[in-house]
Structures are given as C-alpha cells and as structure tokens.
Coordinates of C-alpha atoms in Angstrom, one line a residue:
Chain A
M27 CA 21.3 -28.6 3.7
Y28 CA 23.7 -27.9 0.9
V29 CA 21.2 -28.1 -2.0
T30 CA 18.5 -26.0 -0.4
P31 CA 19.5 -22.6 -1.7
A32 CA 19.8 -24.0 -5.1
L33 CA 16.5 -25.7 -5.1
L34 CA 14.8 -22.6 -3.7
F35 CA 16.2 -20.6 -6.7
L36 CA 15.3 -23.3 -9.2
S37 CA 11.8 -23.6 -8.0
A38 CA 11.1 -19.9 -7.7
Y39 CA 12.6 -18.8 -11.0
L40 CA 12.3 -21.9 -13.3
I41 CA 10.0 -24.7 -12.2
L42 CA 7.1 -22.9 -10.8
P43 CA 7.0 -20.1 -13.4
T44 CA 7.1 -22.7 -16.2
L45 CA 4.2 -24.5 -14.8
E46 CA 2.4 -21.1 -14.3
T47 CA 3.1 -20.3 -17.9
V48 CA 1.5 -23.4 -19.1
Y49 CA -1.5 -22.6 -16.9
L50 CA -1.7 -19.0 -18.2
S51 CA -1.6 -20.1 -21.8
F52 CA -5.2 -21.3 -21.4
F53 CA -6.4 -17.8 -20.3
D54 CA -7.1 -14.5 -22.1
G55 CA -4.6 -11.6 -22.3
R56 CA -5.3 -10.3 -18.9
S57 CA -5.3 -13.8 -17.3
R58 CA -8.9 -13.4 -16.1
N59 CA -11.1 -15.7 -18.3
F60 CA -10.4 -19.3 -19.2
V61 CA -10.4 -19.4 -23.0
G62 CA -9.4 -23.1 -23.6
L63 CA -7.3 -23.7 -26.6
K64 CA -8.2 -20.4 -28.2
N65 CA -4.6 -19.1 -27.9
Y66 CA -3.2 -22.3 -29.5
V67 CA -5.6 -22.0 -32.4
F68 CA -4.4 -18.4 -32.8
A69 CA -0.8 -19.6 -32.7
F70 CA -1.2 -22.1 -35.4
T71 CA -3.4 -20.0 -37.7
D72 CA -2.4 -16.4 -37.4
H73 CA -0.4 -15.2 -40.4
T74 CA 2.5 -13.5 -38.4
M75 CA 2.9 -16.7 -36.3
L76 CA 3.1 -18.9 -39.4
V77 CA 5.7 -16.6 -40.8
A78 CA 7.6 -16.9 -37.6
F79 CA 7.4 -20.7 -37.7
R80 CA 8.6 -20.7 -41.3
N81 CA 11.5 -18.4 -40.4
N82 CA 12.4 -20.4 -37.4
L83 CA 12.6 -23.5 -39.5
L84 CA 14.9 -21.6 -42.0
W85 CA 17.0 -20.6 -39.0
L86 CA 17.3 -24.0 -37.6
V87 CA 18.2 -25.6 -40.9
L88 CA 20.6 -23.1 -42.1
V89 CA 22.3 -22.0 -38.8
T90 CA 22.6 -25.5 -37.5
G91 CA 23.6 -27.0 -40.8
I92 CA 26.2 -24.4 -41.8
S93 CA 27.7 -23.7 -38.4
V94 CA 28.2 -27.4 -37.7
S95 CA 29.5 -28.4 -41.1
L96 CA 31.8 -25.3 -41.4
G97 CA 32.9 -25.7 -37.8
L98 CA 33.8 -29.3 -38.6
I99 CA 35.7 -28.5 -41.8
I100 CA 37.6 -25.7 -40.0
A101 CA 38.4 -28.1 -37.1
V102 CA 39.8 -30.8 -39.4
L103 CA 41.8 -28.2 -41.4
V104 CA 43.4 -26.3 -38.6
D105 CA 44.5 -29.6 -37.1
K106 CA 47.1 -29.7 -40.0
V107 CA 48.8 -26.3 -39.7
R108 CA 51.1 -24.8 -37.1
Y109 CA 49.2 -21.6 -36.6
E110 CA 46.2 -23.5 -35.3
A111 CA 45.7 -21.7 -32.0
I112 CA 45.6 -18.2 -33.6
A113 CA 43.3 -19.3 -36.5
K114 CA 41.0 -20.9 -33.9
S115 CA 41.0 -17.7 -31.7
I116 CA 40.0 -15.5 -34.6
I117 CA 37.0 -17.7 -35.6
F118 CA 36.1 -18.2 -32.0
L119 CA 36.3 -14.6 -31.1
P120 CA 32.7 -13.6 -32.0
M121 CA 31.5 -15.9 -29.2
A122 CA 32.6 -13.3 -26.7
I123 CA 30.5 -10.6 -28.3
S124 CA 26.9 -10.0 -27.4
F125 CA 24.1 -10.5 -29.9
V126 CA 23.5 -6.8 -29.6
G127 CA 27.1 -5.9 -30.3
A128 CA 27.2 -8.4 -33.3
S129 CA 24.0 -6.8 -34.6
V130 CA 25.6 -3.4 -34.7
I131 CA 28.7 -4.9 -36.4
W132 CA 26.5 -6.4 -39.1
K133 CA 24.2 -3.5 -39.4
F134 CA 27.3 -1.7 -40.5
V135 CA 28.2 -4.3 -43.0
Y136 CA 24.7 -4.2 -44.4
A137 CA 24.4 -0.4 -44.5
Y138 CA 22.5 0.8 -47.5
R139 CA 22.8 3.9 -49.5
P140 CA 20.7 4.6 -52.6
A141 CA 22.3 3.9 -56.0
G142 CA 24.9 6.5 -56.9
A143 CA 25.8 7.6 -53.4
E144 CA 29.1 6.4 -51.9
Q145 CA 28.4 3.1 -50.2
I146 CA 29.7 2.8 -46.5
G147 CA 28.5 -0.7 -45.9
L148 CA 31.0 -3.3 -46.9
L149 CA 28.6 -5.5 -48.6
N150 CA 27.0 -3.0 -50.8
A151 CA 30.3 -1.6 -51.7
I152 CA 31.3 -4.9 -53.1
V153 CA 28.0 -5.3 -54.8
T154 CA 28.1 -1.9 -56.4
S155 CA 31.8 -2.3 -57.4
L156 CA 30.8 -5.4 -59.4
G157 CA 28.3 -3.2 -61.2
F158 CA 25.1 -4.2 -59.5
A159 CA 22.5 -2.0 -57.8
P160 CA 22.8 -1.7 -54.0
V161 CA 20.6 -4.1 -52.0
G162 CA 18.6 -3.2 -48.8
W163 CA 19.7 -6.3 -47.1
L164 CA 17.6 -5.9 -44.1
V165 CA 14.5 -4.6 -45.8
E166 CA 14.1 -6.7 -48.9
R167 CA 12.0 -9.8 -48.1
S168 CA 14.0 -12.1 -50.3
V169 CA 17.1 -11.6 -48.4
N170 CA 16.6 -10.1 -45.0
N171 CA 16.2 -13.5 -43.2
F172 CA 19.3 -14.8 -44.7
A173 CA 21.1 -11.6 -43.6
L174 CA 20.1 -12.2 -40.1
I175 CA 20.9 -15.9 -40.2
A176 CA 24.4 -15.0 -41.4
I177 CA 25.0 -13.1 -38.1
M178 CA 24.3 -16.2 -36.0
I179 CA 26.4 -18.4 -38.2
W180 CA 29.2 -15.9 -37.8
L181 CA 28.8 -15.9 -34.0
Y182 CA 28.5 -19.7 -33.5
T183 CA 30.7 -21.4 -36.1
G184 CA 33.6 -20.9 -33.7
F185 CA 31.6 -22.6 -30.9
C186 CA 31.0 -25.7 -33.1
M187 CA 34.7 -25.6 -34.2
V188 CA 36.0 -25.6 -30.6
I189 CA 34.0 -28.6 -29.6
L190 CA 34.4 -30.6 -32.8
S191 CA 38.2 -29.8 -32.8
A192 CA 38.5 -31.4 -29.4
A193 CA 36.7 -34.5 -30.6
V194 CA 38.8 -34.7 -33.8
K195 CA 41.9 -34.6 -31.6
G196 CA 40.5 -37.3 -29.5
I197 CA 40.6 -39.8 -32.4
P198 CA 43.6 -42.1 -31.7
A199 CA 46.5 -41.4 -34.0
D200 CA 47.1 -45.0 -34.8
V201 CA 43.6 -45.5 -36.3
I202 CA 44.3 -42.8 -38.8
E203 CA 47.9 -44.1 -39.3
A204 CA 46.5 -47.6 -40.0
A205 CA 44.0 -46.2 -42.6
R206 CA 46.8 -44.3 -44.3
I207 CA 49.0 -47.3 -44.5
D208 CA 46.0 -49.2 -46.0
G209 CA 46.0 -46.5 -48.7
A210 CA 43.1 -44.2 -47.7
N211 CA 43.4 -40.7 -48.8
S212 CA 42.5 -37.7 -46.7
W213 CA 39.0 -37.5 -48.2
Q214 CA 38.2 -41.2 -47.3
I215 CA 39.8 -40.8 -43.9
F216 CA 37.4 -37.8 -43.3
W217 CA 34.3 -39.6 -44.3
R218 CA 35.1 -43.0 -43.1
I219 CA 36.9 -42.4 -39.9
T220 CA 36.6 -38.9 -38.6
I221 CA 32.8 -38.6 -39.1
P222 CA 31.9 -41.9 -37.6
M223 CA 34.3 -41.6 -34.7
I224 CA 32.9 -38.1 -33.7
R225 CA 29.4 -38.9 -34.4
S226 CA 28.1 -38.5 -30.8
T227 CA 29.8 -35.1 -30.5
L228 CA 28.3 -34.0 -33.7
L229 CA 24.9 -34.9 -32.3
V230 CA 25.6 -33.0 -29.1
V231 CA 26.7 -29.9 -31.0
S232 CA 23.7 -30.0 -33.3
T233 CA 21.2 -30.3 -30.5
T234 CA 22.9 -27.4 -28.6
M235 CA 22.7 -25.3 -31.8
V236 CA 19.0 -26.2 -32.3
I237 CA 18.3 -25.0 -28.7
L238 CA 20.3 -21.8 -29.1
V239 CA 18.6 -21.1 -32.4
L240 CA 15.1 -21.7 -31.0
K241 CA 15.8 -19.2 -28.2
V242 CA 17.3 -16.4 -30.4
F243 CA 15.5 -13.2 -30.2
D244 CA 18.1 -10.4 -29.7
I245 CA 19.4 -10.4 -33.3
V246 CA 15.8 -10.0 -34.7
F247 CA 14.9 -7.5 -32.0
V248 CA 17.8 -5.2 -32.7
M249 CA 18.2 -5.6 -36.4
T250 CA 14.7 -5.4 -37.8
G251 CA 12.3 -5.4 -34.9
G252 CA 10.7 -8.4 -36.6
N253 CA 9.4 -6.1 -39.5
Q254 CA 9.4 -7.1 -43.1
G255 CA 8.7 -10.7 -42.4
T256 CA 11.6 -11.4 -40.2
E257 CA 9.8 -12.4 -37.0
V258 CA 10.8 -15.6 -35.2
I259 CA 9.0 -17.4 -32.4
A260 CA 11.0 -16.0 -29.5
S261 CA 10.7 -12.4 -30.8
L262 CA 7.1 -12.7 -31.3
M263 CA 6.8 -13.9 -27.7
I264 CA 8.4 -10.8 -26.4
K265 CA 6.2 -8.6 -28.6
E266 CA 2.9 -10.2 -27.4
M267 CA 4.2 -9.9 -23.9
F268 CA 5.4 -6.3 -23.9
N269 CA 3.9 -4.4 -26.9
Y270 CA 0.5 -6.0 -26.8
R271 CA 0.4 -7.0 -23.1
N272 CA -1.3 -10.2 -24.0
F273 CA -0.1 -12.6 -21.4
G274 CA -2.2 -15.5 -22.7
R275 CA -0.7 -15.5 -26.2
G276 CA 2.7 -14.7 -24.9
S277 CA 2.5 -17.7 -22.6
T278 CA 1.2 -19.9 -25.3
I279 CA 4.2 -19.0 -27.6
A280 CA 6.5 -19.8 -24.7
V281 CA 4.9 -23.1 -24.2
I282 CA 5.3 -23.9 -27.9
L283 CA 8.9 -23.1 -27.6
L284 CA 9.2 -25.5 -24.6
L285 CA 7.4 -28.3 -26.4
L286 CA 9.9 -28.0 -29.3
I287 CA 12.7 -28.4 -26.8
V288 CA 11.3 -31.4 -25.0
P289 CA 12.7 -34.0 -27.4
V290 CA 16.2 -32.6 -26.7
M291 CA 15.5 -32.8 -23.0
I292 CA 14.6 -36.5 -23.3
T293 CA 17.9 -37.3 -25.3
N294 CA 19.8 -35.4 -22.6
I295 CA 18.3 -37.4 -19.9
R296 CA 19.0 -40.7 -21.7
R297 CA 22.6 -39.7 -22.3
F298 CA 23.0 -38.6 -18.7
K299 CA 21.8 -42.0 -17.5
A300 CA 24.0 -43.9 -19.9
Q301 CA 27.0 -41.8 -18.7
E302 CA 26.1 -42.4 -15.0
K303 CA 26.3 -46.1 -15.6
L304 CA 29.8 -45.8 -16.7
R305 CA 30.9 -44.0 -13.6
Chain B
M5 CA 79.3 -39.2 -42.3
T6 CA 78.8 -35.5 -43.2
K7 CA 77.7 -36.5 -46.6
A8 CA 75.0 -38.7 -45.2
V9 CA 73.7 -35.9 -42.9
N10 CA 73.8 -33.5 -45.8
K11 CA 71.7 -35.9 -47.8
S12 CA 69.2 -36.4 -45.2
N13 CA 69.0 -32.7 -44.8
R14 CA 68.4 -32.3 -48.4
T15 CA 65.5 -34.8 -48.6
N16 CA 64.1 -33.2 -45.5
N17 CA 64.1 -29.9 -47.3
T18 CA 62.4 -31.2 -50.4
N19 CA 59.9 -33.0 -48.2
R20 CA 59.2 -29.8 -46.6
K21 CA 58.7 -28.1 -49.9
T22 CA 56.4 -30.7 -51.3
E23 CA 54.5 -30.7 -48.1
F24 CA 54.1 -26.9 -48.3
W25 CA 52.7 -27.2 -51.9
Q26 CA 50.4 -30.0 -50.7
K27 CA 49.2 -28.0 -47.9
L28 CA 48.7 -24.7 -49.8
P29 CA 44.9 -25.2 -50.5
I30 CA 44.5 -25.8 -46.7
H31 CA 46.4 -22.5 -45.9
I32 CA 44.5 -20.6 -48.4
A33 CA 41.2 -22.0 -47.1
I34 CA 41.9 -21.2 -43.4
L35 CA 43.3 -17.7 -44.2
T36 CA 40.3 -16.9 -46.3
I37 CA 37.9 -17.9 -43.6
A38 CA 39.9 -16.2 -40.9
F39 CA 39.9 -13.0 -43.1
I40 CA 36.2 -13.1 -43.7
W41 CA 35.6 -13.7 -40.0
T42 CA 37.7 -10.7 -38.9
L43 CA 36.4 -8.1 -41.5
P44 CA 33.1 -7.2 -39.9
S45 CA 34.6 -6.4 -36.5
L46 CA 37.6 -4.8 -38.0
G47 CA 35.3 -2.5 -39.9
L48 CA 33.5 -1.5 -36.8
F49 CA 36.7 -0.8 -34.9
I50 CA 38.3 1.2 -37.6
S51 CA 35.1 3.1 -38.1
S52 CA 34.8 3.9 -34.5
L53 CA 38.2 5.8 -34.8
R54 CA 37.1 8.0 -37.7
P55 CA 35.5 11.4 -37.5
R56 CA 31.8 11.6 -38.1
G57 CA 32.0 13.2 -41.6
D58 CA 34.5 10.7 -43.0
M59 CA 32.5 7.8 -41.7
L60 CA 29.4 9.0 -43.7
S61 CA 31.2 9.9 -46.9
T62 CA 33.6 7.1 -47.4
G63 CA 33.9 3.4 -46.4
W64 CA 36.1 2.4 -43.6
W65 CA 38.5 0.4 -45.9
T66 CA 39.6 3.7 -47.5
V67 CA 41.9 4.3 -44.5
F68 CA 44.1 1.6 -46.0
W69 CA 44.7 3.8 -49.2
H70 CA 46.9 6.0 -47.0
P71 CA 47.4 4.0 -43.8
L72 CA 50.2 6.3 -42.5
E73 CA 48.1 9.4 -42.1
I74 CA 47.5 9.5 -38.4
T75 CA 45.3 12.5 -38.6
Q76 CA 42.5 10.5 -40.3
F77 CA 41.9 8.8 -36.9
Y78 CA 40.0 10.5 -34.1
L79 CA 39.1 9.4 -30.5
G80 CA 36.2 11.9 -30.1
N81 CA 33.4 9.5 -30.8
Y82 CA 34.2 7.6 -27.6
G83 CA 33.9 10.8 -25.6
D84 CA 30.6 11.6 -27.3
V85 CA 29.0 8.3 -26.7
L86 CA 30.2 8.0 -23.1
R87 CA 28.9 11.4 -22.2
S88 CA 25.9 12.2 -24.3
S89 CA 24.4 8.7 -24.9
G90 CA 24.7 7.5 -21.4
M91 CA 27.1 4.7 -22.4
G92 CA 29.5 5.5 -19.5
E93 CA 26.7 5.1 -16.9
A94 CA 25.5 1.9 -18.7
F95 CA 29.0 0.5 -18.5
L96 CA 29.0 1.0 -14.7
N97 CA 25.6 -0.6 -14.6
S98 CA 26.8 -3.6 -16.5
L99 CA 29.6 -4.1 -14.0
T100 CA 27.2 -3.7 -11.1
I101 CA 24.9 -6.3 -12.6
A102 CA 27.5 -8.8 -13.7
V103 CA 29.7 -9.1 -10.8
P104 CA 27.2 -10.2 -8.1
A105 CA 25.4 -12.2 -10.8
T106 CA 28.4 -14.2 -11.3
V107 CA 29.6 -14.5 -7.6
I108 CA 26.2 -15.5 -6.1
P109 CA 25.5 -18.5 -8.5
I110 CA 29.1 -19.7 -8.1
A111 CA 28.7 -20.0 -4.3
I112 CA 25.3 -21.6 -4.5
A113 CA 26.2 -24.0 -7.4
T114 CA 29.4 -25.2 -5.7
F115 CA 27.6 -26.2 -2.6
A116 CA 24.8 -27.9 -4.5
A117 CA 27.3 -29.7 -6.8
Y118 CA 29.2 -31.0 -3.8
A119 CA 26.1 -32.5 -2.3
F120 CA 25.0 -34.0 -5.6
A121 CA 28.4 -35.6 -6.0
W122 CA 29.4 -36.8 -2.5
M123 CA 26.4 -36.7 -0.2
T124 CA 23.6 -39.2 0.0
F125 CA 20.1 -37.9 0.4
P126 CA 16.7 -39.0 -0.8
G127 CA 15.8 -38.1 -4.4
R128 CA 19.3 -37.1 -5.2
Q129 CA 19.4 -38.8 -8.7
L130 CA 15.9 -37.5 -9.5
L131 CA 16.7 -33.9 -8.5
F132 CA 19.8 -34.0 -10.7
I133 CA 17.9 -35.2 -13.5
L134 CA 15.6 -32.2 -13.0
V135 CA 18.6 -30.0 -13.2
V136 CA 19.7 -31.6 -16.5
C137 CA 16.1 -30.8 -17.8
L138 CA 16.3 -27.2 -16.6
L139 CA 19.6 -26.9 -18.5
V140 CA 17.6 -26.5 -21.7
V141 CA 14.3 -24.9 -20.5
P142 CA 13.9 -21.7 -22.5
L143 CA 14.0 -18.5 -20.4
Q144 CA 11.0 -17.3 -22.2
T145 CA 8.7 -19.8 -20.3
T146 CA 9.5 -18.1 -17.0
L147 CA 9.3 -14.4 -17.9
I148 CA 5.7 -13.7 -17.5
P149 CA 5.1 -15.1 -14.0
V150 CA 8.4 -13.9 -12.6
L151 CA 7.7 -10.4 -13.9
R152 CA 4.3 -10.4 -12.3
V153 CA 5.6 -11.3 -8.9
Y154 CA 8.4 -8.8 -9.4
A155 CA 5.9 -6.1 -10.1
Q156 CA 4.1 -6.9 -6.8
L157 CA 7.2 -7.1 -4.7
G158 CA 8.7 -4.0 -6.3
L159 CA 11.8 -5.9 -7.6
A160 CA 11.1 -4.9 -11.2
G161 CA 13.6 -2.3 -12.3
T162 CA 16.1 -3.0 -9.5
F163 CA 19.5 -4.5 -9.5
L164 CA 18.5 -7.0 -6.9
G165 CA 15.8 -8.4 -9.1
V166 CA 18.3 -8.9 -12.0
W167 CA 21.0 -10.4 -9.6
L168 CA 18.5 -13.0 -8.4
A169 CA 17.1 -13.8 -11.8
H170 CA 20.6 -14.3 -13.3
T171 CA 21.6 -16.4 -10.3
A172 CA 18.7 -18.7 -10.9
Y173 CA 19.1 -18.9 -14.8
G174 CA 22.8 -19.7 -14.3
L175 CA 22.4 -22.3 -11.7
P176 CA 21.6 -25.4 -13.8
L177 CA 24.7 -25.0 -15.9
G178 CA 26.8 -24.3 -12.8
I179 CA 25.5 -27.3 -10.9
Y180 CA 25.9 -29.4 -13.9
L181 CA 29.5 -28.4 -14.7
L182 CA 30.8 -28.4 -11.1
R183 CA 29.0 -31.7 -10.1
N184 CA 30.6 -33.5 -13.1
Y185 CA 34.0 -32.0 -12.0
I186 CA 33.7 -32.6 -8.3
G187 CA 32.3 -36.0 -8.9
A188 CA 35.4 -36.9 -10.8
L189 CA 37.7 -36.0 -7.9
P190 CA 39.5 -39.0 -6.4
K191 CA 37.3 -40.9 -4.0
D192 CA 40.1 -42.0 -1.7
L193 CA 41.0 -38.3 -0.9
I194 CA 37.5 -37.5 0.2
E195 CA 37.0 -40.7 2.1
A196 CA 40.3 -40.4 3.8
A197 CA 39.3 -36.9 5.0
A198 CA 36.0 -38.2 6.2
V199 CA 37.8 -41.0 8.1
D200 CA 40.0 -38.4 9.7
G201 CA 36.8 -37.0 11.2
A202 CA 36.5 -34.0 8.9
S203 CA 32.9 -32.7 8.6
H204 CA 31.3 -32.0 5.4
L205 CA 31.8 -28.3 5.8
K206 CA 35.5 -28.8 6.3
I207 CA 35.9 -31.3 3.4
F208 CA 34.0 -28.7 1.3
T209 CA 36.0 -25.6 2.2
K210 CA 39.5 -27.2 2.7
L211 CA 39.5 -29.8 -0.1
I212 CA 36.7 -29.5 -2.7
V213 CA 36.8 -25.8 -3.2
P214 CA 40.5 -25.5 -3.7
L215 CA 40.7 -28.5 -5.9
S216 CA 37.7 -27.4 -8.1
M217 CA 39.1 -23.9 -8.9
P218 CA 39.6 -24.6 -12.6
A219 CA 36.0 -25.7 -13.0
I220 CA 34.9 -22.8 -10.8
A221 CA 36.8 -20.5 -13.1
S222 CA 35.3 -21.9 -16.2
F223 CA 31.9 -21.4 -14.9
A224 CA 32.7 -17.9 -13.7
V225 CA 33.9 -16.9 -17.1
F226 CA 30.8 -18.4 -18.7
Q227 CA 28.4 -16.8 -16.4
F228 CA 30.1 -13.4 -16.4
L229 CA 30.0 -13.3 -20.3
W230 CA 26.5 -14.5 -20.4
V231 CA 25.4 -11.8 -18.0
W232 CA 27.4 -9.1 -19.5
N233 CA 26.0 -9.9 -23.0
D234 CA 22.5 -10.6 -21.9
L235 CA 19.7 -8.4 -23.4
L236 CA 16.6 -10.5 -22.6
V237 CA 16.7 -10.7 -18.9
A238 CA 17.7 -7.1 -18.4
L239 CA 15.1 -5.9 -20.9
V240 CA 12.2 -7.8 -19.1
Y241 CA 13.2 -7.2 -15.5
L242 CA 14.8 -3.7 -15.8
G243 CA 12.3 -2.5 -18.4
G244 CA 12.8 1.0 -19.6
T245 CA 14.4 2.3 -16.4
A246 CA 17.2 4.2 -17.8
D247 CA 19.3 4.7 -14.7
V248 CA 19.8 1.0 -14.2
A249 CA 20.2 0.0 -18.0
P250 CA 23.3 -2.1 -18.9
V251 CA 25.3 -1.5 -22.1
T252 CA 23.3 -4.1 -24.1
I253 CA 20.0 -2.2 -23.5
Q254 CA 21.7 1.3 -24.0
L255 CA 23.2 0.1 -27.2
S256 CA 20.0 -1.4 -28.6
N257 CA 18.3 1.8 -27.7
L258 CA 20.8 3.7 -29.6
V259 CA 20.2 1.4 -32.7
G260 CA 16.5 2.3 -32.3
S261 CA 16.8 6.0 -31.8
R262 CA 20.0 7.0 -33.6
G263 CA 20.2 4.2 -36.1
Q264 CA 22.1 6.4 -38.7
D265 CA 24.5 8.0 -36.3
W266 CA 27.3 5.5 -37.0
Y267 CA 29.8 7.6 -35.0
L268 CA 27.8 6.8 -31.8
L269 CA 26.9 3.2 -32.7
T270 CA 30.5 2.0 -33.7
A271 CA 32.1 3.5 -30.6
G272 CA 29.2 2.4 -28.4
A273 CA 29.3 -1.2 -29.7
F274 CA 33.0 -1.3 -29.1
I275 CA 32.6 0.0 -25.5
S276 CA 30.1 -2.8 -24.9
M277 CA 32.6 -5.3 -26.2
I278 CA 35.7 -4.3 -24.5
V279 CA 35.1 -6.2 -21.3
P280 CA 34.1 -9.5 -22.9
L281 CA 37.1 -9.2 -25.3
M282 CA 39.5 -8.8 -22.4
V283 CA 37.9 -11.6 -20.5
F284 CA 38.0 -13.7 -23.8
F285 CA 41.7 -13.1 -24.5
G286 CA 42.8 -13.3 -20.8
L287 CA 40.8 -16.4 -19.8
Q288 CA 40.1 -18.2 -23.2
R289 CA 41.5 -21.4 -21.7
Y290 CA 38.8 -21.5 -19.0
F291 CA 36.2 -20.5 -21.4
V292 CA 37.0 -23.3 -23.9
R293 CA 37.2 -25.8 -21.0
G294 CA 33.8 -24.7 -19.8
I295 CA 32.3 -25.1 -23.2
L296 CA 33.8 -28.6 -23.6
A297 CA 32.6 -29.7 -20.1
G298 CA 29.3 -28.5 -20.9
S299 CA 28.8 -30.4 -24.1
V300 CA 31.2 -33.1 -24.9
K301 CA 31.2 -35.0 -21.6
S302 CA 27.5 -34.6 -21.2

C-alpha cells in the first residue's frame, strides 16, 4: 500500500522510540534498574536543571515576543514601500543559515579583547568607542543569555515576517479603505483592523516559535557549551546523554520537553479538525 | 487641454513629495533594520577575505577606510580551511548526506500524501492526525532508543543511518504539506481519470506527481536546507567519526578547538553557508511557499 513505507519509517524512528524514551525515563543511567520517579525528582530539584528551566523561559518569552512583534512591524511597514521584495529578502536571509554558521557569525560580533587592545568584535568596538569598558558578552552571567537569545531573534524574525506579511496582504483592501474613509489613522488601523484580522496567523506563528525555541540546542552547544549559566533544556539533554551517558536522566529531560509541547499538539489537532470540516 | 494636464501633473508631483516626506520615517525604520540585519554576515564575509594578521589587529570595518586597496583582500584563508581543517571533505560529506536525505523522503511522502488525500482505507483520518502530532514531536525524544538500535545494527557512524533518520524526521512535514496540496487538486480531474480506467499507480505517476511539482519543490528546498544545516542528528548518529562528518560538525569542532583562529572560522563558516545561500537565492519562491503552506493554512 501507498502509506506503508511512510508508516514503517514513522513507527521505527518516531513513535516507538518516543514510547521507549518514556519507559527509559523511569530507569537508571544504564537502563538496568527501575528507579520510579527519581529522575523526575532530579529534574525538578537539580540546580543546573532549574537554571535551564529559567533560561528556557527567558528564551521563550524574549525570542517569541520579539521575533513575532518585530516580524509583524516589519511586515506592515514593508507593505508600504516599493523595495519590499529586497528588504524582505535581507531580513529573511538568516533563515537559510545553520545555527552553527549563525553562531560563528555572532561569536565574531561578540569577540572580546581586554581593555586597551584593539577590539575586533563589532559590539565591543562600539562599546569602547563610546568610552565604556569592553564586555565579555558570552562569559558575563548578566548578559550572556541575552547574547544567545539575540542570535535566535536575528535568525527567526524573517520567518515571522514572511508568514505575517502574507496574512497582512490577505486583509481585503476595501476593509482598510472603509476605515480610512471613516477617519481612522494608520495607528488605529493597525490595532483595530490589522491585528484582529490576522489573529489566527499570529497564534500559529507564536506556537511555531515556541516549539522551535524549546528544541533549540545548537546555539548554546556551539557558543558556550552551556557554561556560565547558559544551559537550556535541550542542551542539557544532550549533555546527560553524551557526556554523562545517563540515559535515564536524558530520557527524562526529553519527556519533559515532549510534555511542554503537548498543548501545542492538541491545538494543532483541533485546528486540523476544524479545517477538515471546511473542505 | 495642455494646461489641465500640466496642472494635474503638478498636483501629482506635490502629492508625491508630501507622500515621500510622510513615508520618510518608514523608510528610515526599514533601512535601519535591514542594515542591522546585514552587518553580522557582512562582517563575517569581509573578514574571511582578510589576511590572518590584519584580522587580529584591526576590525573588519576598517577596510572601508580605504575601500579601493585590493591588496588588503586575500583568498588564502579558504585554501587553508579547505585543506588543513578538513572543510573540503566535510563539504562533500554534507552533499553525500543531504541529497539522498532529500530524495528518499520526497518519494515516500508523495506516495503517502496521495493515499491520505484520495484513497479510502480504514483509519485514514486517525493516521493523519497522528502525522499532525508527529509534526511537533521533538527529535530529542527519539535519540536514545534509535541510537541504541543503531549501535547494535552497526548503523551508527554510517551515511545510511543518517539518510534513514533524516527521511523519517522529514516525513511528517512532507506528508502534511503534500497531502494538503494534493487534496486541493480538482476532484473532477482525478475522478475522470478513474472512470477512464486508470489505476491508482497511473493516476499517481501521470497526474498527481506532475501537478504537485510546486509543492514537491517546496518540500525539497525545505528538507534540503534542514538536512544541510542540521547539527543534532549528525552529531548523535555520526558521533565523532571524522571521515563522515558534515560541515556543521566540522565547523562546530573548529569553534571548539581553534576558537581564536578567526581566519579559519570565518572562511569555514562561509563555506558551510554557500550552498544554503545559493538555494535560498535561487529557490526563495519555493522556500517561502513551503513556509506558508506549513503554517498559515494549517
């Protein structure tokens, strides 16, 4: 049958392994002895884990919030100019670059030299030319998480912009015309017409961003290796799995990641069913 | 008559002028954002063309102080990173990984998408809902069990293992995108073919596949970029095996081992990006279409 190969692949690589991971999360590091909820207790009490949870929350709020709102603002603005296509390409371009490539790009932006030396990183060159001391952007705990978060915003604002721009263009012109005749200014049109009319797209983009952020590990892995308090859930999972060879804890962290995504899954199913009724 | 035309021209001109001034803040905002968005990549690219010593002693922006001096640019970094750091081999590995890992899921997903859209079989709706769920399952939940099986079967550290894994991980999106596209093809067309006695296989190869080319292209671009840019899957299933490592692994190793050797890192990063950038500029249309189909319509 036509679906058989697909189902075989999905079962072997996604469905069964996911179930096994849930099972393994109740066993010790070598998957020999049943340990009950011990791994979960560890996950919610261990200091590093808690730091990772806090950082992930920071990532979720800032990356999703800024990428989506900036993407929306750009989508609305470029709609009004003639060089729209070029401007969109430029902002969208980072989407083609890998997390690893982007990390190298930004490592260079954040490059640090001690005070007095010639700064070769753009950011520290700006900072020192303004008369401040250079900052170790990736080392100092007060800024390093934000430095990593900025990379993801740079990568994904274009993605949000492209989707939201399509939605903005989908708003019927006569609706906006009518509002303008009634005396609404651009500001009012934005808040009272644009936002309400693209609300469902905003929701889709935000949930997509939430999932992407929860899964992010490459940036942390390449930039800081999770040191100096920059660990996130997904990077800790890889660490437990590879560096410490603790498959129980690794599985537990993966399951937590999955549980965080379940609400999105349910909304997706709902939306899919609603959409099927329209077919 | 001419006077009237002149007059309307003039009002047009003044309109345009006031419009320009009204839009000035918008232009400034867009140009500022575009400028900020370009700077990091531009810095990397310019740096990759500067000799090692210059790169460590002055910032890349200093090339603009005397932009016409061609001698300040230098291509040797690329030679170094391709030869000494294994980036050339990694580049070939990335191609070896990405091409089959794009072609196989396309074939499998198109078949499945056709079945989900136009065939009736028990549990069709339920299975498709499963696909919708799998769309968002984090890869992380599958890594440990699959890796263990791979270790037993000797698939860890082989191209075959990565091809199969990428195929499976790409399938949910592929099936989803293609099913929505194929499902929206005109019903009459497919029924007419069926009435004429065409088998499913014939309808599929002669009708569905040619008509779905735009959607297939979108998925292909998506999957190719995803595989090329992937670090996680390669890292887990290929491990530390250097002779099969793709550019992403090689580059992240360089960051770890030669973190201050900017002449290698900048050129290496650019080599890892050149293929995605070409795909992006050449096939941006399909890429955007895929993104929209994957999110807006869902």
